[in-house]
Short mmCIF file of C-alpha atoms and ligand atoms in Angstrom, two decimals:
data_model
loop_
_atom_site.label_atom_id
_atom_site.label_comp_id
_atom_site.label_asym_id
_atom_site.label_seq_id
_atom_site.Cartn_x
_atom_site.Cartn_y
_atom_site.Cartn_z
CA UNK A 1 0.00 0.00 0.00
CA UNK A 2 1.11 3.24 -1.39
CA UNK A 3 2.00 5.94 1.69
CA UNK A 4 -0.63 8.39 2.94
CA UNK A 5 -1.54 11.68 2.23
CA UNK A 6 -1.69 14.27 5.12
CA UNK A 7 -4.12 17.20 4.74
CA UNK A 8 -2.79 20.02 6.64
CA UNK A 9 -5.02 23.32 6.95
CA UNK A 10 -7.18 24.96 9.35
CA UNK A 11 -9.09 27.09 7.23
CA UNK A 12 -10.72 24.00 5.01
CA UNK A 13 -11.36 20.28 6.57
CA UNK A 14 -10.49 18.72 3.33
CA UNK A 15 -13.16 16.72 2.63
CA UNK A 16 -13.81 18.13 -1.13
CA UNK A 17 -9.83 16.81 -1.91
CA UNK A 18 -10.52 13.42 0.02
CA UNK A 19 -13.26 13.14 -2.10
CA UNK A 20 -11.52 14.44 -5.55
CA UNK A 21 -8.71 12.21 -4.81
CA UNK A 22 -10.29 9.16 -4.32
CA UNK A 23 -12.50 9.88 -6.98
CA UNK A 24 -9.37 9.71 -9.52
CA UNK A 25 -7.13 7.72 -7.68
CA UNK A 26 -9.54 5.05 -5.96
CA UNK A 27 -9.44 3.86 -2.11
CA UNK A 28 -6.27 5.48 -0.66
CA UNK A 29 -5.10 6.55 2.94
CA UNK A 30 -6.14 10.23 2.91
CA UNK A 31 -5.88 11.72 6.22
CA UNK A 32 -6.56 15.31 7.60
CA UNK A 33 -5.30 17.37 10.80
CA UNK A 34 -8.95 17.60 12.01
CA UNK A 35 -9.33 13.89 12.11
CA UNK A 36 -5.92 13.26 13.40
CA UNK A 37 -2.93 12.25 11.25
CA UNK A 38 -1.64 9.07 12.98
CA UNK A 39 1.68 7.68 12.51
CA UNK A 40 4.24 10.43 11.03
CA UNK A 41 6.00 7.63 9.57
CA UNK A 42 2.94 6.99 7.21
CA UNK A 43 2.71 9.98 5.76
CA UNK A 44 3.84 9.95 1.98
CA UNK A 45 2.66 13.32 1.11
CA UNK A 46 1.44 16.60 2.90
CA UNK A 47 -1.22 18.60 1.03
CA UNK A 48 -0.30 21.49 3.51
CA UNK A 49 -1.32 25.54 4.13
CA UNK A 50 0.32 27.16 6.67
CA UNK A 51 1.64 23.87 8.32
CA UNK A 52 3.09 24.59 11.87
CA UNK A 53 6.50 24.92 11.50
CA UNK A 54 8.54 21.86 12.29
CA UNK A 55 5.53 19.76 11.57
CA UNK A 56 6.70 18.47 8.18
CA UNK A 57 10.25 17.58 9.57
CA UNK A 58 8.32 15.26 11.58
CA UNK A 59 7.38 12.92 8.57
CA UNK A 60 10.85 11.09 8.01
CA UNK A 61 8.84 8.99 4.67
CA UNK A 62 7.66 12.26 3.11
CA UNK A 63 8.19 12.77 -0.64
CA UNK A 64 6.47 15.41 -1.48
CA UNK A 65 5.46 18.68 -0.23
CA UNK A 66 2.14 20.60 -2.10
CA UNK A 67 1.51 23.71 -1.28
CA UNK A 68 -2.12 24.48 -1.24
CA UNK A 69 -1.98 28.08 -1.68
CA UNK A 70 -0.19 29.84 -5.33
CA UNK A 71 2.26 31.07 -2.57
CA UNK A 72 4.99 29.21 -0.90
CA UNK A 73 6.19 31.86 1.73
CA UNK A 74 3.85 29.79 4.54
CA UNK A 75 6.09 26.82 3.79
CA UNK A 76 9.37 28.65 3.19
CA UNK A 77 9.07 30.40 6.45
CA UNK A 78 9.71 27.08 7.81
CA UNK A 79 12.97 26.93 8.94
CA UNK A 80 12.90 23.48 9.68
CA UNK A 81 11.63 21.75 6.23
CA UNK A 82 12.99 18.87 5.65
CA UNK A 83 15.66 18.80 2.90
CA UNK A 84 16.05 17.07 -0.47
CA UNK A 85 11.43 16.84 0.06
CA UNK A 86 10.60 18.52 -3.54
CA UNK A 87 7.75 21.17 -2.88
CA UNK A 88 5.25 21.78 -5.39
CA UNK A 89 2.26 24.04 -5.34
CA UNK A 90 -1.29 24.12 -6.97
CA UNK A 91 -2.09 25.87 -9.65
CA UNK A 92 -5.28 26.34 -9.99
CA UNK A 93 -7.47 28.46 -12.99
CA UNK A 94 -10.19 28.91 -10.43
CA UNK A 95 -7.93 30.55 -7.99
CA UNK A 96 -6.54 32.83 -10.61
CA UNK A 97 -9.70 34.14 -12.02
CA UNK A 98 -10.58 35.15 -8.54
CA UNK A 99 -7.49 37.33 -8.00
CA UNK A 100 -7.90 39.14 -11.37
CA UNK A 101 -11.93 39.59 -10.55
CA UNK A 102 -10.67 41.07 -7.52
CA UNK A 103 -8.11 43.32 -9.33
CA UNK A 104 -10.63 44.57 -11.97
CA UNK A 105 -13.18 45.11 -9.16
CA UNK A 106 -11.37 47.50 -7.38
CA UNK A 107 -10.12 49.41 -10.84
CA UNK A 108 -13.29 49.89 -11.84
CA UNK A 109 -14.45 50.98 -7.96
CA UNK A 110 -11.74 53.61 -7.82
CA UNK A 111 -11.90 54.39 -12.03
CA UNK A 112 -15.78 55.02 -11.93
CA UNK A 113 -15.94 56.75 -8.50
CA UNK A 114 -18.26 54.31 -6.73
CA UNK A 115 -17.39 55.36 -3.24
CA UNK A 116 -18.41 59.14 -3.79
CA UNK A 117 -21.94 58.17 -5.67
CA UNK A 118 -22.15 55.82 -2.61
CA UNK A 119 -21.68 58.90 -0.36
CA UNK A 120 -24.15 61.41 -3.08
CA UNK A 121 -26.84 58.40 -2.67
CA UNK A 122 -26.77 58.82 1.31
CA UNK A 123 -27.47 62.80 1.41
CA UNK A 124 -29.73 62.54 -1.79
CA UNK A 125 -27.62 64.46 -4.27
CA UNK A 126 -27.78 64.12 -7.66
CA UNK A 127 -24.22 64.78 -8.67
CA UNK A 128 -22.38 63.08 -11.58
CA UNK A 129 -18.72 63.52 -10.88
CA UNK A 130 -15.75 64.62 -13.50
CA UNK A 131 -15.40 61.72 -16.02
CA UNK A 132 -12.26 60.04 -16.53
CA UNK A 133 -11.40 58.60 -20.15
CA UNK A 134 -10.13 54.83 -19.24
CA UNK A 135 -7.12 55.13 -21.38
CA UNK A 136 -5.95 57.77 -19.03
CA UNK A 137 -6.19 55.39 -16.31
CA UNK A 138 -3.22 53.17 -16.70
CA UNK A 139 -3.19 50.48 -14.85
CA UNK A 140 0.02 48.76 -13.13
CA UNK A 141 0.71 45.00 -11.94
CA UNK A 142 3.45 44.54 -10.08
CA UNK A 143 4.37 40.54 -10.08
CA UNK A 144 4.04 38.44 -13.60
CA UNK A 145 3.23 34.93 -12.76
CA UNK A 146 0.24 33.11 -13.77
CA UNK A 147 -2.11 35.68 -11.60
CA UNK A 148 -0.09 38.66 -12.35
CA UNK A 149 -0.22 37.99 -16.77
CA UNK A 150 -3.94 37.01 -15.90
CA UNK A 151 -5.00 39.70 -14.11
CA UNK A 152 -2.83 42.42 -16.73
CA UNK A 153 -4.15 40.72 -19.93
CA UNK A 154 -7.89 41.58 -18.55
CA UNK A 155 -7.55 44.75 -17.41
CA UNK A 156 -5.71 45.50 -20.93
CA UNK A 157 -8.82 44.17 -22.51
CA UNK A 158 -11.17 46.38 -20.45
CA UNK A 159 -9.34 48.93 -22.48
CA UNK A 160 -6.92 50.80 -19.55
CA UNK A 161 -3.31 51.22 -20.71
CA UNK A 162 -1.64 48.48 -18.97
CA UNK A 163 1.38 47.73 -17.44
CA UNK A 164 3.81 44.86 -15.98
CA UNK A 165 6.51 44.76 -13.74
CA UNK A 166 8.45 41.56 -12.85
CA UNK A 167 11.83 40.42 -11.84
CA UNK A 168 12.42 39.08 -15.25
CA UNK A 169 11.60 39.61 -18.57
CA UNK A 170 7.93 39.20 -19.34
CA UNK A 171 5.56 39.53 -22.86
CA UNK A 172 2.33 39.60 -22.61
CA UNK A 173 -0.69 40.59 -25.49
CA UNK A 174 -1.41 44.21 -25.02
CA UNK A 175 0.62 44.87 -22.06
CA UNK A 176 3.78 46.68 -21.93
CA UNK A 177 6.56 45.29 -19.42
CA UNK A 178 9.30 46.11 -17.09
CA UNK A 179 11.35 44.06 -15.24
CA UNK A 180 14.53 44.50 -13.06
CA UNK A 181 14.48 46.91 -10.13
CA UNK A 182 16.08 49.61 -12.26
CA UNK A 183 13.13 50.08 -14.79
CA UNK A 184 10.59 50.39 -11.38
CA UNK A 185 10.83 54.47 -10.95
CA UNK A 186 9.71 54.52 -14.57
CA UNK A 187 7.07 51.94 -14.15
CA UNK A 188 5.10 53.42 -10.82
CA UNK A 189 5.54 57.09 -12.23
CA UNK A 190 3.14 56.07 -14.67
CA UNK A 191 0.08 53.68 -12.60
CA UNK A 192 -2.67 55.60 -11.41
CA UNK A 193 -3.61 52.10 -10.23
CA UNK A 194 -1.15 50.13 -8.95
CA UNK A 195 -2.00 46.20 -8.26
CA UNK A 196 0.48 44.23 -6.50
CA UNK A 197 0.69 40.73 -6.84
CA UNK A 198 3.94 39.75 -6.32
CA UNK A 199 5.34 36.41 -4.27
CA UNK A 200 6.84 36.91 -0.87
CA UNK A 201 10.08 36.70 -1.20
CA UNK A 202 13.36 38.17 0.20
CA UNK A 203 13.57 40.85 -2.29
CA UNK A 204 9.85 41.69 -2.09
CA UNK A 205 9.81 41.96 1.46
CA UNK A 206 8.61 45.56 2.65
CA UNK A 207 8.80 47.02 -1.02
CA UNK A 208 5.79 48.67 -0.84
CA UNK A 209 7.39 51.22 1.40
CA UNK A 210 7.95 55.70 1.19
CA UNK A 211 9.60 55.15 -1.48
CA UNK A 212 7.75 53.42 -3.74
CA UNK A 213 4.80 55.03 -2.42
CA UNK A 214 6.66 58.93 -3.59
CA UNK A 215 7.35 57.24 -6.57
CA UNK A 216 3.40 56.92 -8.08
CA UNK A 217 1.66 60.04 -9.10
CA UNK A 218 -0.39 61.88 -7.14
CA UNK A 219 -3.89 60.36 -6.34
CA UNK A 220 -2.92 56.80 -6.98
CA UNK A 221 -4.70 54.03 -5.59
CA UNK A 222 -3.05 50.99 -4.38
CA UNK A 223 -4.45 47.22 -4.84
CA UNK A 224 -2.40 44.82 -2.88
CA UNK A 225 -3.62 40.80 -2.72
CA UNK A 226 0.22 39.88 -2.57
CA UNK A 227 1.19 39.23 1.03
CA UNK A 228 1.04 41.88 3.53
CA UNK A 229 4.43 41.84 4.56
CA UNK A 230 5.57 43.69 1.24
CA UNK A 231 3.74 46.52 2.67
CA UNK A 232 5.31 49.14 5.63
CA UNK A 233 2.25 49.78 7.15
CA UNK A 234 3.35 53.10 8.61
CA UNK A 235 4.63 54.04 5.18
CA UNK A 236 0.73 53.44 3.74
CA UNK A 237 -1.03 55.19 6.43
CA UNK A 238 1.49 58.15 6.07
CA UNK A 239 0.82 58.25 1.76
CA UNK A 240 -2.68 58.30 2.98
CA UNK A 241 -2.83 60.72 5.06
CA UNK A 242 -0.78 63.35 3.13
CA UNK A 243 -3.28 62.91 0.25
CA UNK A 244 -0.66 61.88 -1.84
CA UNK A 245 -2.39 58.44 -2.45
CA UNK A 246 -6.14 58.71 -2.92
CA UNK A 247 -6.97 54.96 -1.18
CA UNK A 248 -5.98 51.23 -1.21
CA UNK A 249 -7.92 47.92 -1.24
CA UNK A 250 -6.13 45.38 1.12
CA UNK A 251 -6.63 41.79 1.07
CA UNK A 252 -3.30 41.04 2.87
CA UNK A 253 -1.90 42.21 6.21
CA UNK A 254 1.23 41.83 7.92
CA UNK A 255 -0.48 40.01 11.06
CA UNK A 256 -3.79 37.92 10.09
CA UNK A 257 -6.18 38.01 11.09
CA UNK A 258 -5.52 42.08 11.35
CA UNK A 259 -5.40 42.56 15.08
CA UNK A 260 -8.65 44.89 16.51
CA UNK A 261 -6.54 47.93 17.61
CA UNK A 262 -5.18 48.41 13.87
CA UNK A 263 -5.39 51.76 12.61
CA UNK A 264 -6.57 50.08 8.84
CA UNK A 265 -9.79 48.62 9.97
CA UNK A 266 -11.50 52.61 10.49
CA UNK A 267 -9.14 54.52 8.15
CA UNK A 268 -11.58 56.42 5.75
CA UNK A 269 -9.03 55.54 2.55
CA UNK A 270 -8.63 51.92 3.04
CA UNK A 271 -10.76 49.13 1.91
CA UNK A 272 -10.35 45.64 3.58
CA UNK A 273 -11.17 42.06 2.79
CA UNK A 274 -10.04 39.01 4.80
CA UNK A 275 -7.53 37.40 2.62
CA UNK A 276 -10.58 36.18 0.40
CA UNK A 277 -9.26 37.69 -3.10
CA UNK A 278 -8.43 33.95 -3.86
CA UNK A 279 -9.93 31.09 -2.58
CA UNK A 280 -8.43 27.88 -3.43
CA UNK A 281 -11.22 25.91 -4.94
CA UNK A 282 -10.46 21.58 -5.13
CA UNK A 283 -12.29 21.22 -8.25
CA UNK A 284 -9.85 23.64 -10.10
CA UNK A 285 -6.62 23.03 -8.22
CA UNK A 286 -6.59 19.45 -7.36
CA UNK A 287 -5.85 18.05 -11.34
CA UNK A 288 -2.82 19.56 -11.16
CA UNK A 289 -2.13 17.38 -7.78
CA UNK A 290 -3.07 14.37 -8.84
CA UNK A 291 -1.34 14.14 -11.91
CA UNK A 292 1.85 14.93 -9.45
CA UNK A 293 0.52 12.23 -6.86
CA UNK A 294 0.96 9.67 -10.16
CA UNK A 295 3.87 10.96 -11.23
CA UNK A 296 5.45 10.65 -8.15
CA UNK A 297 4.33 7.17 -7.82
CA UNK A 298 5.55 6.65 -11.18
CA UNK A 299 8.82 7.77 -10.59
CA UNK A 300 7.88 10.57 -13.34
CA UNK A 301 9.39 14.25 -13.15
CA UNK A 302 6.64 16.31 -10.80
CA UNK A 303 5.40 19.30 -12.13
CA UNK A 304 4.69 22.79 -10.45
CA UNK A 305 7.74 22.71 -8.60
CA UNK A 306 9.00 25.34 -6.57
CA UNK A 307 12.27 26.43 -6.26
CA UNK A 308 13.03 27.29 -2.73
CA UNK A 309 15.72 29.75 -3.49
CA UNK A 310 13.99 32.29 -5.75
CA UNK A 311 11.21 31.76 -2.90
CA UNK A 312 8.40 31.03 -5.70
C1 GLV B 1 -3.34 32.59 -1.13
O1 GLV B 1 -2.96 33.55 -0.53
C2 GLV B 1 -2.52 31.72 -1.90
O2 GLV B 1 -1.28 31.78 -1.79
O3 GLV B 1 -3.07 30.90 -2.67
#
């Protein structure tokens, strides 16, 4: 009997991927962290988000690690993951259409000024505010992976002028890039909207900062469903309250759930969600799994590999 597979997350009691993965893969020894996980020394594979760290180095069999977020940073803060375990992630459409809806939701919130008719509706005014062509709106998306040219490609579509940044080169239909942190002055001096969407990585760590901030024009709004540690907090609250940024939609915070006492939860210019911009959803993410589960067992290269050193 092939090894078992550990489900490791407290926001989902896997019960949609026991049932996918039996579904494809017949009767097979799928346990979860609700139910209990058993014997370490069972466990073949860890479907895992946000594990506890040192967890994983407690199954000596394990050979493979999936990651059931797009983002790795939950497993690479781990400083005890076992070595030579090859980590792997989901990629799933489902999750991917999410983030962009979420992008192009708050673009066309800011673009078409929904918050002011909001605030015209409450004292009865009838007041249709200045009108903004769309293609001077550009549009920026910071972070080019499969969310990132997803996300850039639609809002190019919707007809703002759009534009990538990444650490490497990236083309994309309708969408002119940047990459490298040289070409990133340019970049932000042109994004009235500026979406981040970038992996947490070393380099990305706290780049959403004064800086980068001073760097967009005036009256820029922000969209970050990255990770909320690319963002100084201080620095955010500060381009907020000088005016110089008109708002920002958060999905992401430093701390999650954001602790009570934060000053984002009542600022007037920021717009919070709980980390819901992407929902992993089984149906979309697990193929990619499966076909790695087989391959493993197969011997076969996996796919969706991660490479712990660039962090993504
Ligand atoms: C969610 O944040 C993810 O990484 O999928």
């Amino acid at each position: 009997m092939a090894g078992a597979i550990a489900y490791i997350s407290r926001d989902t009691d896997g019960m949609a991927w026991r049932k996918l993965f039996t579904d494809a893969l017949g009767p097979l020894d799928f346990r979860t962290i609700a139910e209990g996980l058993g014997n370490p020394d069972d466990i073949e594979i860890a479907l895992a988000w946000k594990p506890r760290p040192g967890l994983l180095r407690t199954f000596r069999n394990l050979k493979m690690i999936v990651s059931l977020g797009m983002g790795v940073d939950h497993l690479l803060a781990d400083d005890q993951l076992p070595e030579g375990v090859p980590i792997t992630r989901i990629m799933d459409e489902g999750l991917v259409g999410q983030m962009s809806e979420y992008a192009i939701f708050w673009t066309l919130w800011h673009h078409r000024d929904i918050a002011k008719y909001a605030a015209s509706q409450r004292a009865r005014r009838w007041k249709p505010e200045e009108f903004v062509d769309t293609l001077h709106r550009p549009v920026g998306v910071m972070g080019l992976g499969s969310i990132g040219q997803d996300t850039a490609v639609k809002l190019a579509m919707l007809g703002f002028p759009t534009m990538g940044w990444s650490r490497t080169a990236k083309a994309l239909p309708g969408v002119e890039t940047f990459h490298g942190r040289d070409s990133l002055p340019k970049f932000l001096s042109r994004c009235s909207i500026l979406v981040n969407v970038l992996p947490l990585t070393r380099e990305t760590r706290g780049l959403l900062d004064k800086k980068l901030f001073a760097a967009l024009p005036k009256g820029a709004f922000v969209v970050n469903m990255g990770r909320g540690a690319q963002v100084v907090d201080d620095d955010l609250l500060a381009a907020l309250d000088s005016g110089h940024l008109a708002g920002a939609a958060l999905d992401v915070f430093n701390t999650e759930p954001l602790p009570a006492e934060h000053p984002y939860w009542l600022h007037p210019k920021v717009h919070m969600t709980p980390h819901m911009a992407g929902y992993t959803n089984p149906r979309t993410a697990s193929p990619g799994v499966i076909e790695n589960v087989k391959r493993l067992r197969a011997g076969q290269p996996l796919i969706n590999t991660v490479d712990p050193k660039s962090g993504y």
